[in-house]
mmCIF file of C-alpha atoms in Angstrom:
data_model
loop_
_atom_site.group_PDB
_atom_site.id
_atom_site.type_symbol
_atom_site.label_atom_id
_atom_site.label_comp_id
_atom_site.label_asym_id
_atom_site.label_seq_id
_atom_site.Cartn_x
_atom_site.Cartn_y
_atom_site.Cartn_z
ATOM 1 C CA MET M 1 0.000 0.000 0.000
ATOM 2 C CA LYS M 2 1.319 3.441 -0.942
ATOM 3 C CA PRO M 3 2.056 5.581 2.125
ATOM 4 C CA ARG M 4 -0.298 8.499 2.717
ATOM 5 C CA VAL M 5 2.270 10.356 4.799
ATOM 6 C CA THR M 6 6.039 10.332 5.188
ATOM 7 C CA ILE M 7 7.740 11.448 8.419
ATOM 8 C CA VAL M 8 11.331 12.635 8.015
ATOM 9 C CA LEU M 9 13.528 12.648 11.125
ATOM 10 C CA PRO M 10 17.029 14.130 10.789
ATOM 11 C CA SER M 11 19.217 13.043 13.695
ATOM 12 C CA TYR M 12 22.738 13.884 14.810
ATOM 13 C CA ASN M 13 23.887 12.336 18.100
ATOM 14 C CA ARG M 14 20.376 12.302 19.558
ATOM 15 C CA TYR M 15 20.286 8.851 21.125
ATOM 16 C CA PRO M 16 18.237 7.935 23.244
ATOM 17 C CA PHE M 17 15.913 10.806 22.293
ATOM 18 C CA ASN M 18 15.446 9.452 18.771
ATOM 19 C CA ALA M 19 14.550 6.037 20.224
ATOM 20 C CA PHE M 20 11.782 7.617 22.281
ATOM 21 C CA CYS M 21 10.574 9.570 19.237
ATOM 22 C CA LEU M 22 10.382 6.448 17.072
ATOM 23 C CA ARG M 23 8.548 4.579 19.826
ATOM 24 C CA ALA M 24 6.013 7.424 20.114
ATOM 25 C CA LEU M 25 5.403 7.153 16.369
ATOM 26 C CA GLU M 26 4.451 3.499 16.896
ATOM 27 C CA LYS M 27 1.508 4.805 18.950
ATOM 28 C CA GLN M 28 0.046 7.096 16.281
ATOM 29 C CA THR M 29 -3.689 6.663 15.758
ATOM 30 C CA VAL M 30 -3.515 6.546 11.948
ATOM 31 C CA ASP M 31 -3.190 3.342 9.933
ATOM 32 C CA LEU M 32 0.515 2.670 10.483
ATOM 33 C CA SER M 33 0.816 0.800 7.193
ATOM 34 C CA THR M 34 0.216 4.139 5.428
ATOM 35 C CA MET M 35 2.818 6.037 7.497
ATOM 36 C CA GLN M 36 6.373 5.901 6.169
ATOM 37 C CA VAL M 37 9.141 6.968 8.579
ATOM 38 C CA ILE M 38 12.639 7.875 7.387
ATOM 39 C CA LEU M 39 15.396 8.386 9.954
ATOM 40 C CA VAL M 40 18.337 10.256 8.419
ATOM 41 C CA ASP M 41 21.387 9.656 10.593
ATOM 42 C CA ASP M 42 23.745 12.576 9.974
ATOM 43 C CA ALA M 43 26.942 10.571 10.610
ATOM 44 C CA SER M 44 26.217 10.260 14.338
ATOM 45 C CA THR M 45 28.906 8.873 16.629
ATOM 46 C CA ASP M 46 26.463 7.620 19.286
ATOM 47 C CA GLU M 47 24.217 4.544 19.283
ATOM 48 C CA THR M 48 21.940 5.749 16.482
ATOM 49 C CA ARG M 49 23.363 3.066 14.168
ATOM 50 C CA ARG M 50 21.425 0.414 16.048
ATOM 51 C CA PHE M 51 18.303 1.520 14.150
ATOM 52 C CA ARG M 52 19.610 -0.341 11.105
ATOM 53 C CA LYS M 53 17.924 -3.366 12.673
ATOM 54 C CA TYR M 54 14.827 -1.532 13.905
ATOM 55 C CA ARG M 55 11.588 -3.207 12.776
ATOM 56 C CA PRO M 56 8.577 -1.087 13.798
ATOM 57 C CA PRO M 57 4.947 -1.624 12.782
ATOM 58 C CA TYR M 58 5.241 1.100 10.111
ATOM 59 C CA PRO M 59 7.337 1.211 6.903
ATOM 60 C CA PHE M 60 10.759 2.381 8.069
ATOM 61 C CA GLN M 61 14.004 3.420 6.407
ATOM 62 C CA TYR M 62 17.311 4.091 8.098
ATOM 63 C CA VAL M 63 19.617 6.278 5.999
ATOM 64 C CA ARG M 64 23.121 7.171 7.144
ATOM 65 C CA ASN M 65 25.169 10.057 5.782
ATOM 66 C CA GLU M 66 28.841 9.265 5.273
ATOM 67 C CA ARG M 67 29.763 12.643 6.747
ATOM 68 C CA VAL M 68 27.951 15.362 8.669
ATOM 69 C CA LEU M 69 25.813 17.299 6.163
ATOM 70 C CA GLY M 70 23.593 19.319 8.500
ATOM 71 C CA VAL M 71 19.859 19.401 9.083
ATOM 72 C CA ALA M 72 18.834 21.080 5.794
ATOM 73 C CA ARG M 73 20.590 18.544 3.580
ATOM 74 C CA SER M 74 19.519 15.661 5.799
ATOM 75 C CA ARG M 75 15.870 16.689 5.502
ATOM 76 C CA ASN M 76 16.265 16.895 1.728
ATOM 77 C CA ILE M 77 17.714 13.389 1.671
ATOM 78 C CA GLY M 78 14.604 12.192 3.475
ATOM 79 C CA LEU M 79 12.386 14.194 1.117
ATOM 80 C CA LYS M 80 13.913 12.487 -1.931
ATOM 81 C CA ARG M 81 12.934 9.104 -0.486
ATOM 82 C CA ALA M 82 9.474 10.189 0.606
ATOM 83 C CA LYS M 83 6.554 8.309 -0.924
ATOM 84 C CA GLY M 84 3.690 9.932 0.953
ATOM 85 C CA ASP M 85 1.664 12.776 -0.542
ATOM 86 C CA VAL M 86 2.142 14.627 2.772
ATOM 87 C CA VAL M 87 5.543 15.082 4.405
ATOM 88 C CA VAL M 88 5.940 15.688 8.124
ATOM 89 C CA PHE M 89 9.307 17.056 9.207
ATOM 90 C CA LEU M 90 9.892 16.104 12.817
ATOM 91 C CA ASP M 91 13.066 16.662 14.809
ATOM 92 C CA ALA M 92 14.384 13.460 16.355
ATOM 93 C CA ASP M 93 14.263 14.966 19.856
ATOM 94 C CA MET M 94 10.481 15.470 19.699
ATOM 95 C CA ILE M 95 7.777 13.256 21.216
ATOM 96 C CA PRO M 96 4.565 13.518 19.181
ATOM 97 C CA ASP M 97 1.192 13.049 20.830
ATOM 98 C CA PRO M 98 -0.672 9.920 19.575
ATOM 99 C CA ASN M 99 -2.952 12.115 17.404
ATOM 100 C CA TYR M 100 -0.096 14.229 16.045
ATOM 101 C CA VAL M 101 -0.235 12.799 12.513
ATOM 102 C CA LYS M 102 -4.004 12.276 12.415
ATOM 103 C CA PHE M 103 -4.932 15.891 13.056
ATOM 104 C CA GLN M 104 -2.438 17.205 10.507
ATOM 105 C CA LEU M 105 -3.676 14.888 7.783
ATOM 106 C CA GLU M 106 -7.208 16.215 8.242
ATOM 107 C CA TRP M 107 -6.090 19.612 6.919
ATOM 108 C CA HIS M 108 -4.270 18.173 3.921
ATOM 109 C CA ARG M 109 -7.341 16.218 2.824
ATOM 110 C CA HIS M 110 -9.160 19.512 2.237
ATOM 111 C CA ASP M 111 -6.353 21.775 1.030
ATOM 112 C CA ASP M 112 -3.187 20.570 -0.705
ATOM 113 C CA ARG M 113 -1.521 23.935 -0.033
ATOM 114 C CA SER M 114 -1.817 23.729 3.738
ATOM 115 C CA VAL M 115 1.252 23.977 5.942
ATOM 116 C CA VAL M 116 0.199 22.700 9.363
ATOM 117 C CA LEU M 117 1.888 23.834 12.578
ATOM 118 C CA ALA M 118 1.384 22.553 16.109
ATOM 119 C CA GLY M 119 -0.604 25.145 18.005
ATOM 120 C CA ALA M 120 -0.786 23.513 21.424
ATOM 121 C CA GLU M 121 1.508 25.033 24.020
ATOM 122 C CA GLY M 122 4.882 23.343 23.807
ATOM 123 C CA ALA M 123 6.554 21.426 26.595
ATOM 124 C CA ARG M 124 10.129 20.886 27.698
ATOM 125 C CA LEU M 125 10.380 17.169 28.451
ATOM 126 C CA TYR M 126 13.205 15.853 30.613
ATOM 127 C CA SER M 127 13.124 12.264 29.402
ATOM 128 C CA ALA M 128 16.796 11.868 30.259
ATOM 129 C CA LEU M 129 19.528 13.574 32.226
ATOM 130 C CA VAL M 130 22.352 14.525 29.891
ATOM 131 C CA PRO M 131 25.798 16.142 30.270
ATOM 132 C CA GLY M 132 26.252 19.803 29.427
ATOM 133 C CA MET M 133 22.826 21.177 30.319
ATOM 134 C CA LYS M 134 22.658 24.926 30.886
ATOM 135 C CA SER M 135 21.807 26.682 34.147
ATOM 136 C CA GLY M 136 18.171 27.305 33.169
ATOM 137 C CA GLN M 137 17.659 23.617 32.454
ATOM 138 C CA LEU M 138 19.288 22.662 35.754
ATOM 139 C CA ARG M 139 16.943 25.038 37.597
ATOM 140 C CA GLN M 140 13.924 23.396 36.009
ATOM 141 C CA ILE M 141 15.136 19.918 36.963
ATOM 142 C CA VAL M 142 15.744 21.019 40.558
ATOM 143 C CA THR M 143 12.248 22.546 40.733
ATOM 144 C CA MET M 144 10.598 19.390 39.397
ATOM 145 C CA TYR M 145 12.688 17.273 41.784
ATOM 146 C CA ARG M 146 11.479 19.365 44.721
ATOM 147 C CA GLU M 147 7.802 19.447 43.689
ATOM 148 C CA ARG M 148 7.087 16.087 42.009
ATOM 149 C CA ASP M 149 7.427 12.754 43.790
ATOM 150 C CA ILE M 150 7.840 10.640 40.637
ATOM 151 C CA VAL M 151 10.650 12.871 39.374
ATOM 152 C CA ARG M 152 12.414 12.817 42.733
ATOM 153 C CA THR M 153 12.147 9.036 43.016
ATOM 154 C CA ARG M 154 13.621 8.403 39.581
ATOM 155 C CA ILE M 155 16.423 10.934 39.893
ATOM 156 C CA ASP M 156 17.387 9.597 43.336
ATOM 157 C CA GLY M 157 17.467 6.080 41.919
ATOM 158 C CA ALA M 158 19.533 7.132 38.903
ATOM 159 C CA LEU M 159 22.055 9.385 40.648
ATOM 160 C CA ASN M 160 22.214 8.622 44.373
ATOM 161 C CA GLY M 161 21.287 5.026 45.109
ATOM 162 C CA GLY M 162 17.735 5.993 46.023
ATOM 163 C CA GLU M 163 18.807 8.492 48.697
ATOM 164 C CA ARG M 164 17.283 11.985 48.863
ATOM 165 C CA MET M 165 19.486 14.948 47.860
ATOM 166 C CA ASP M 166 19.297 18.629 48.591
ATOM 167 C CA ALA M 167 19.385 21.195 45.768
ATOM 168 C CA ALA M 168 23.152 21.718 45.939
ATOM 169 C CA GLN M 169 23.851 17.987 45.839
ATOM 170 C CA LEU M 170 21.544 17.544 42.876
ATOM 171 C CA ARG M 171 23.126 20.394 40.904
ATOM 172 C CA SER M 172 26.569 18.979 41.613
ATOM 173 C CA ALA M 173 25.527 15.514 40.459
ATOM 174 C CA LEU M 174 23.992 16.907 37.275
ATOM 175 C CA ARG M 175 27.126 18.901 36.441
ATOM 176 C CA LYS M 176 29.280 15.798 36.861
ATOM 177 C CA LEU M 177 27.290 13.670 34.416
ATOM 178 C CA LYS M 178 29.458 11.874 31.861
ATOM 179 C CA ARG M 179 26.689 10.039 29.990
ATOM 180 C CA SER M 180 22.956 10.250 29.355
ATOM 181 C CA ILE M 181 20.710 8.637 31.960
ATOM 182 C CA PRO M 182 17.078 7.967 30.888
ATOM 183 C CA LEU M 183 14.352 8.944 33.340
ATOM 184 C CA LEU M 184 11.531 7.537 31.231
ATOM 185 C CA SER M 185 11.134 4.268 29.355
ATOM 186 C CA ALA M 186 10.056 3.732 25.771
ATOM 187 C CA ASN M 187 6.807 2.210 27.053
ATOM 188 C CA GLU M 188 5.822 5.559 28.592
ATOM 189 C CA MET M 189 5.944 7.560 25.369
ATOM 190 C CA ASP M 190 2.166 7.349 24.894
ATOM 191 C CA VAL M 191 1.237 8.030 28.537
ATOM 192 C CA PRO M 192 0.417 11.769 28.617
ATOM 193 C CA HIS M 193 0.236 12.132 32.400
ATOM 194 C CA ARG M 194 3.697 10.593 32.739
ATOM 195 C CA LEU M 195 5.174 12.829 30.058
ATOM 196 C CA ASP M 196 3.554 15.840 31.707
ATOM 197 C CA ALA M 197 5.074 14.867 35.070
ATOM 198 C CA PHE M 198 8.549 15.284 33.569
ATOM 199 C CA SER M 199 7.732 18.428 31.592
ATOM 200 C CA THR M 200 7.584 22.180 32.031
ATOM 201 C CA PRO M 201 5.641 24.594 29.755
ATOM 202 C CA LYS M 202 7.383 26.072 26.738
ATOM 203 C CA SER M 203 5.838 28.902 24.745
ATOM 204 C CA THR M 204 6.837 28.837 21.084
ATOM 205 C CA LYS M 205 6.855 31.453 18.345
ATOM 206 C CA VAL M 206 3.789 29.702 16.918
ATOM 207 C CA ASN M 207 1.940 30.326 20.191
ATOM 208 C CA HIS M 208 2.964 33.999 20.234
ATOM 209 C CA LEU M 209 2.016 34.497 16.579
ATOM 210 C CA ALA M 210 -1.406 32.870 16.979
ATOM 211 C CA ALA M 211 -2.137 34.853 20.147
ATOM 212 C CA ALA M 212 -1.175 38.148 18.512
ATOM 213 C CA LEU M 213 -3.072 37.721 15.244
ATOM 214 C CA GLY M 214 -6.008 35.509 16.242
ATOM 215 C CA LYS M 215 -8.373 34.881 13.334
ATOM 216 C CA GLY M 216 -6.288 37.191 11.166
ATOM 217 C CA LEU M 217 -3.477 34.648 11.051
ATOM 218 C CA ARG M 218 -4.827 32.721 8.074
ATOM 219 C CA ASP M 219 -4.501 35.641 5.640
ATOM 220 C CA SER M 220 -1.598 37.400 7.344
ATOM 221 C CA PRO M 221 1.461 38.213 5.211
ATOM 222 C CA ILE M 222 3.637 37.134 8.148
ATOM 223 C CA ALA M 223 1.931 33.787 8.903
ATOM 224 C CA TRP M 224 5.115 32.067 7.726
ATOM 225 C CA MET M 225 7.127 33.645 10.563
ATOM 226 C CA GLY M 226 5.762 31.202 13.130
ATOM 227 C CA CYS M 227 6.884 28.189 11.140
ATOM 228 C CA PRO M 228 9.235 25.924 13.142
ATOM 229 C CA GLY M 229 11.280 22.952 11.979
ATOM 230 C CA ASN M 230 8.368 20.644 12.827
ATOM 231 C CA LEU M 231 5.586 20.988 10.267
ATOM 232 C CA SER M 232 3.630 19.118 7.610
ATOM 233 C CA VAL M 233 3.275 20.099 3.962
ATOM 234 C CA GLY M 234 2.301 18.504 0.673
ATOM 235 C CA ARG M 235 5.185 16.743 -1.072
ATOM 236 C CA ARG M 236 4.346 18.320 -4.425
ATOM 237 C CA LEU M 237 4.480 21.846 -2.978
ATOM 238 C CA LEU M 238 7.747 21.053 -1.230
ATOM 239 C CA ARG M 239 9.337 19.924 -4.446
ATOM 240 C CA THR M 240 7.988 22.985 -6.242
ATOM 241 C CA VAL M 241 10.032 25.239 -3.955
ATOM 242 C CA GLY M 242 13.028 22.886 -3.965
ATOM 243 C CA GLY M 243 12.938 21.679 -0.361
ATOM 244 C CA TYR M 244 15.378 23.085 2.163
ATOM 245 C CA ASP M 245 18.247 25.324 1.070
ATOM 246 C CA PRO M 246 21.534 23.466 1.717
ATOM 247 C CA ASP M 247 23.406 26.769 2.011
ATOM 248 C CA PHE M 248 22.104 26.993 5.580
ATOM 249 C CA VAL M 249 24.726 25.108 7.577
ATOM 250 C CA GLY M 250 24.716 24.772 11.340
ATOM 251 C CA TRP M 251 21.982 25.862 13.717
ATOM 252 C CA GLY M 252 18.808 27.675 12.726
ATOM 253 C CA THR M 253 16.980 29.678 10.037
ATOM 254 C CA GLU M 254 16.751 26.968 7.373
ATOM 255 C CA ASP M 255 13.144 26.496 8.516
ATOM 256 C CA VAL M 256 12.376 30.229 8.234
ATOM 257 C CA ASP M 257 13.789 30.299 4.709
ATOM 258 C CA LEU M 258 11.635 27.335 3.658
ATOM 259 C CA ALA M 259 8.541 28.876 5.241
ATOM 260 C CA TYR M 260 9.013 32.157 3.384
ATOM 261 C CA ARG M 261 9.472 30.389 0.053
ATOM 262 C CA LEU M 262 6.381 28.275 0.720
ATOM 263 C CA TYR M 263 4.424 31.450 1.476
ATOM 264 C CA ARG M 264 5.588 33.041 -1.779
ATOM 265 C CA ALA M 265 4.485 29.865 -3.592
ATOM 266 C CA GLY M 266 0.944 30.205 -2.250
ATOM 267 C CA ALA M 267 1.011 28.031 0.865
ATOM 268 C CA ARG M 268 -1.645 28.576 3.515
ATOM 269 C CA PHE M 269 -0.383 28.282 7.078
ATOM 270 C CA VAL M 270 -2.606 26.610 9.642
ATOM 271 C CA VAL M 271 -2.093 26.508 13.418
ATOM 272 C CA ASP M 272 -3.942 23.566 14.995
ATOM 273 C CA ASP M 273 -4.283 23.665 18.782
ATOM 274 C CA ARG M 274 -4.968 19.932 18.841
ATOM 275 C CA VAL M 275 -1.510 19.082 17.515
ATOM 276 C CA LYS M 276 0.721 18.507 20.531
ATOM 277 C CA ARG M 277 4.368 17.559 20.921
ATOM 278 C CA TYR M 278 7.064 17.537 23.576
ATOM 279 C CA HIS M 279 10.640 18.731 23.101
ATOM 280 C CA GLN M 280 13.147 16.497 24.862
ATOM 281 C CA GLU M 281 15.650 18.782 26.566
ATOM 282 C CA HIS M 282 19.361 18.351 25.880
ATOM 283 C CA ALA M 283 22.545 20.390 25.915
ATOM 284 C CA PRO M 284 22.547 23.109 23.211
ATOM 285 C CA PRO M 285 25.048 22.890 20.329
ATOM 286 C CA PRO M 286 28.392 24.482 21.259
ATOM 287 C CA ASN M 287 28.387 27.008 18.389
ATOM 288 C CA LYS M 288 24.657 27.719 18.326
ATOM 289 C CA LYS M 289 24.850 31.502 18.700
ATOM 290 C CA ILE M 290 27.562 31.974 16.059
ATOM 291 C CA GLU M 291 25.856 29.680 13.547
ATOM 292 C CA TRP M 292 22.473 31.291 14.131
ATOM 293 C CA GLN M 293 23.804 34.821 13.528
ATOM 294 C CA ARG M 294 25.574 33.694 10.358
ATOM 295 C CA ASN M 295 22.431 32.042 9.035
ATOM 296 C CA LYS M 296 20.288 35.077 9.807
ATOM 297 C CA MET M 297 22.643 37.180 7.694
ATOM 298 C CA LEU M 298 22.438 34.591 4.915
ATOM 299 C CA LEU M 299 18.626 34.669 5.024
ATOM 300 C CA LEU M 300 18.601 38.427 4.498
ATOM 301 C CA ARG M 301 21.079 38.196 1.630
ATOM 302 C CA LYS M 302 18.837 35.648 -0.068
ATOM 303 C CA HIS M 303 15.644 37.622 0.599
ATOM 304 C CA PRO M 304 16.494 41.363 0.830
ATOM 305 C CA VAL M 305 12.885 42.403 1.383
ATOM 306 C CA LEU M 306 11.213 44.227 4.250
ATOM 307 C CA GLU M 307 9.061 41.307 5.427
ATOM 308 C CA VAL M 308 12.228 39.258 5.998
ATOM 309 C CA ALA M 309 14.526 42.044 7.182
ATOM 310 C CA ILE M 310 12.037 43.149 9.831
ATOM 311 C CA ARG M 311 12.855 40.025 11.852
ATOM 312 C CA SER M 312 15.971 41.960 12.938
ATOM 313 C CA LEU M 313 13.767 43.833 15.416
ATOM 314 C CA ASN M 314 14.190 40.733 17.598
ATOM 315 C CA GLU M 315 17.817 41.761 18.070
ATOM 316 C CA VAL M 316 16.839 45.001 19.801
ATOM 317 C CA GLY M 317 13.864 43.671 21.764
ATOM 318 C CA ALA M 318 11.345 45.520 19.616
ATOM 319 C CA PHE M 319 9.628 42.692 17.759
ATOM 320 C CA ASP M 320 5.851 42.417 18.096
ATOM 321 C CA TYR M 321 3.826 40.213 15.736
ATOM 322 C CA ALA M 322 0.777 42.486 15.596
ATOM 323 C CA PHE M 323 2.961 45.549 14.909
ATOM 324 C CA VAL M 324 4.966 43.700 12.249
ATOM 325 C CA ASP M 325 1.792 42.410 10.573
ATOM 326 C CA ARG M 326 0.535 45.978 10.191
ATOM 327 C CA ILE M 327 3.885 47.184 8.863
ATOM 328 C CA VAL M 328 4.018 44.535 6.164
ATOM 329 C CA ARG M 329 0.393 45.095 5.151
ATOM 330 C CA GLU M 330 1.044 48.844 4.893
ATOM 331 C CA SER M 331 4.202 48.297 2.843
ATOM 332 C CA TYR M 332 2.225 46.226 0.335
ATOM 333 C CA ALA M 333 -0.457 48.934 0.160
ATOM 334 C CA LEU M 334 2.100 51.726 -0.288
ATOM 335 C CA ARG M 335 3.809 49.690 -2.992
ATOM 336 C CA ARG M 336 0.544 49.627 -4.930
ATOM 337 C CA ARG M 337 -0.263 53.299 -4.366
ATOM 338 C CA SER M 338 3.163 54.906 -4.731
ATOM 339 C CA PRO M 339 5.873 52.465 -5.848
ATOM 340 C CA ALA M 340 8.638 55.075 -5.959
ATOM 341 C CA GLU M 341 8.021 56.386 -2.426
ATOM 342 C CA CYS M 342 7.662 52.856 -1.105
ATOM 343 C CA ALA M 343 10.928 51.745 -2.693
ATOM 344 C CA LYS M 344 12.843 54.600 -1.072
ATOM 345 C CA ILE M 345 11.551 54.137 2.464
ATOM 346 C CA GLU M 346 11.734 50.343 2.250
ATOM 347 C CA THR M 347 15.282 50.361 0.895
ATOM 348 C CA ALA M 348 16.453 52.585 3.741
ATOM 349 C CA SER M 349 14.597 50.530 6.357
ATOM 350 C CA ILE M 350 16.056 47.277 5.020
ATOM 351 C CA ALA M 351 19.558 48.762 5.080
ATOM 352 C CA MET M 352 19.150 49.770 8.731
ATOM 353 C CA LEU M 353 17.656 46.399 9.703
ATOM 354 C CA ARG M 354 20.569 44.662 7.998
ATOM 355 C CA GLU M 355 22.952 46.888 9.908
ATOM 356 C CA ILE M 356 21.387 45.765 13.192
ATOM 357 C CA LEU M 357 22.278 42.166 12.342
ATOM 358 C CA ARG M 358 25.790 43.065 11.219
ATOM 359 C CA LEU M 359 26.574 45.058 14.350
ATOM 360 C CA LYS M 360 25.068 42.492 16.713
ATOM 361 C CA SER M 361 27.088 39.708 15.070
ATOM 362 C CA LYS M 362 30.232 41.684 15.900
ATOM 363 C CA GLY M 363 29.145 42.376 19.457
ATOM 364 C CA ARG M 364 28.695 46.091 18.791
ATOM 365 C CA PRO M 365 25.716 48.273 19.763
ATOM 366 C CA PRO M 366 23.186 48.876 16.957
ATOM 367 C CA ILE M 367 23.303 52.669 16.904
ATOM 368 C CA ARG M 368 23.534 55.399 14.197
ATOM 369 C CA LEU M 369 22.027 52.932 11.747
ATOM 370 C CA LEU M 370 21.181 55.363 8.953
ATOM 371 C CA GLU M 371 24.710 56.730 8.888
ATOM 372 C CA ARG M 372 26.346 53.308 9.192
ATOM 373 C CA SER M 373 24.198 51.931 6.397
ATOM 374 C CA GLY M 374 26.265 53.958 3.944
ATOM 375 C CA ILE M 375 23.499 56.392 3.052
ATOM 376 C CA ALA M 376 25.013 59.773 2.189
ATOM 377 C CA ALA M 377 23.933 62.932 4.019
ATOM 378 C CA ARG M 378 22.183 64.359 0.938
ATOM 379 C CA GLU M 379 20.208 61.130 0.477
ATOM 380 C CA ARG M 380 19.302 61.122 4.181
ATOM 381 C CA ARG M 381 17.723 64.577 3.742
ATOM 382 C CA ARG M 382 15.749 63.281 0.761
ATOM 383 C CA LEU M 383 14.586 60.327 2.794
ATOM 384 C CA GLU M 384 13.289 62.665 5.462
ATOM 385 C CA SER M 385 11.151 64.379 2.814
ATOM 386 C CA VAL M 386 9.845 61.013 1.640
ATOM 387 C CA ARG M 387 9.052 60.077 5.230
ATOM 388 C CA HIS M 388 6.979 63.262 5.667
ATOM 389 C CA ARG M 389 5.084 62.705 2.421
ATOM 390 C CA VAL M 390 4.232 59.116 3.383
ATOM 391 C CA ASP M 391 3.180 60.248 6.861
ATOM 392 C CA ALA M 392 0.973 62.945 5.351
ATOM 393 C CA MET M 393 -0.967 60.303 3.427
ATOM 394 C CA GLY M 394 -2.321 59.163 6.795
ATOM 395 C CA GLU M 395 -2.611 55.504 5.776
ATOM 396 C CA PHE M 396 0.780 54.119 6.739
ATOM 397 C CA PRO M 397 1.414 55.013 10.401
ATOM 398 C CA HIS M 398 3.134 51.755 11.355
ATOM 399 C CA LEU M 399 5.511 51.875 8.401
ATOM 400 C CA VAL M 400 6.475 55.420 9.362
ATOM 401 C CA LYS M 401 6.822 54.394 13.001
ATOM 402 C CA LEU M 402 9.270 51.650 11.997
ATOM 403 C CA TYR M 403 11.374 54.094 10.002
ATOM 404 C CA ASP M 404 11.413 56.603 12.874
ATOM 405 C CA PHE M 405 12.371 53.912 15.373
ATOM 406 C CA LEU M 406 15.310 52.724 13.270
ATOM 407 C CA VAL M 407 16.550 56.265 12.703
ATOM 408 C CA SER M 408 16.354 56.951 16.428
ATOM 409 C CA LEU M 409 18.697 54.099 17.379
#
């Protein structure tokens, strides 16, 4: 039987998290014979190779890269082997709820241009204790240990021979970890109350976007901004846009780039509050910040447009989805009404937003943006005249407010 859906899991050194993820997929409420799962092992050095012999109740492929290629290329490798009409990209450290696939497929049956995102509040799941966790993660573990009997019992058994520890002892034990120690078993991956016992809430950009735009999300020109790495989309539409861009190497932004290209190709983004998943907490990649900044610069080089550049407001703590939605809508309207004026104010705004990224990547304060953007003094005076003319139209207050804010930095 031809698969209805293909799930692509890229994985680099994510054992035992990927084992828990695969086990959770065994519990999906769809017909498992129609659900193809492809695990793309990105040259892991851990125990991920053992999945060569994995025989689940769904069609399964284990693919191993000869060298580390990164998440974008690994997802594309899975996409090339996909047989389902719908492709679900799922990170190997995620635990999907039993209805995760079912609810997403419902949207694709009615609209082959849907891109479905999980709308339920996210959760940080501590399915295992791992070396290298950051201070915030350690605080959450200590809090759960203090407040939840089942967590305390399992951590005591794993780290201290069943004996109770105080907070300092627990932090010390966690910092000394040399290997991963599971707190949950594979058999508990479909037991929601047990997963919840080892979880803390995690708000995602999808949650923030949906809360800010409400019913206006469906036709918003920034609906793509909430798109994470975990989503479902029609295989034909994916191949139309070429899948993930392999130029994005390292952590982050490859998903934003794909989402924007899907939006430009006519995709309709859907946030479904019934779609739930847990993120299994682990130590962050060592070069995450550097790679993320580099990829954000690459994204703007590939898409030098206001609706992409405006994401730089995150760097100065000034990003608000509702505000950004209005700005982008106004820029489209001004483009139709007065293309020349729009081009001038947008070009200057994009230059300043790009400068924010450049300065932040070098650890420098994002100030005097107009001057540092290379805009000559005479042109800056002309821009001020354009700004006043646009403001006088009375229809583009948020676009003008953005320009004023950037100039004021």
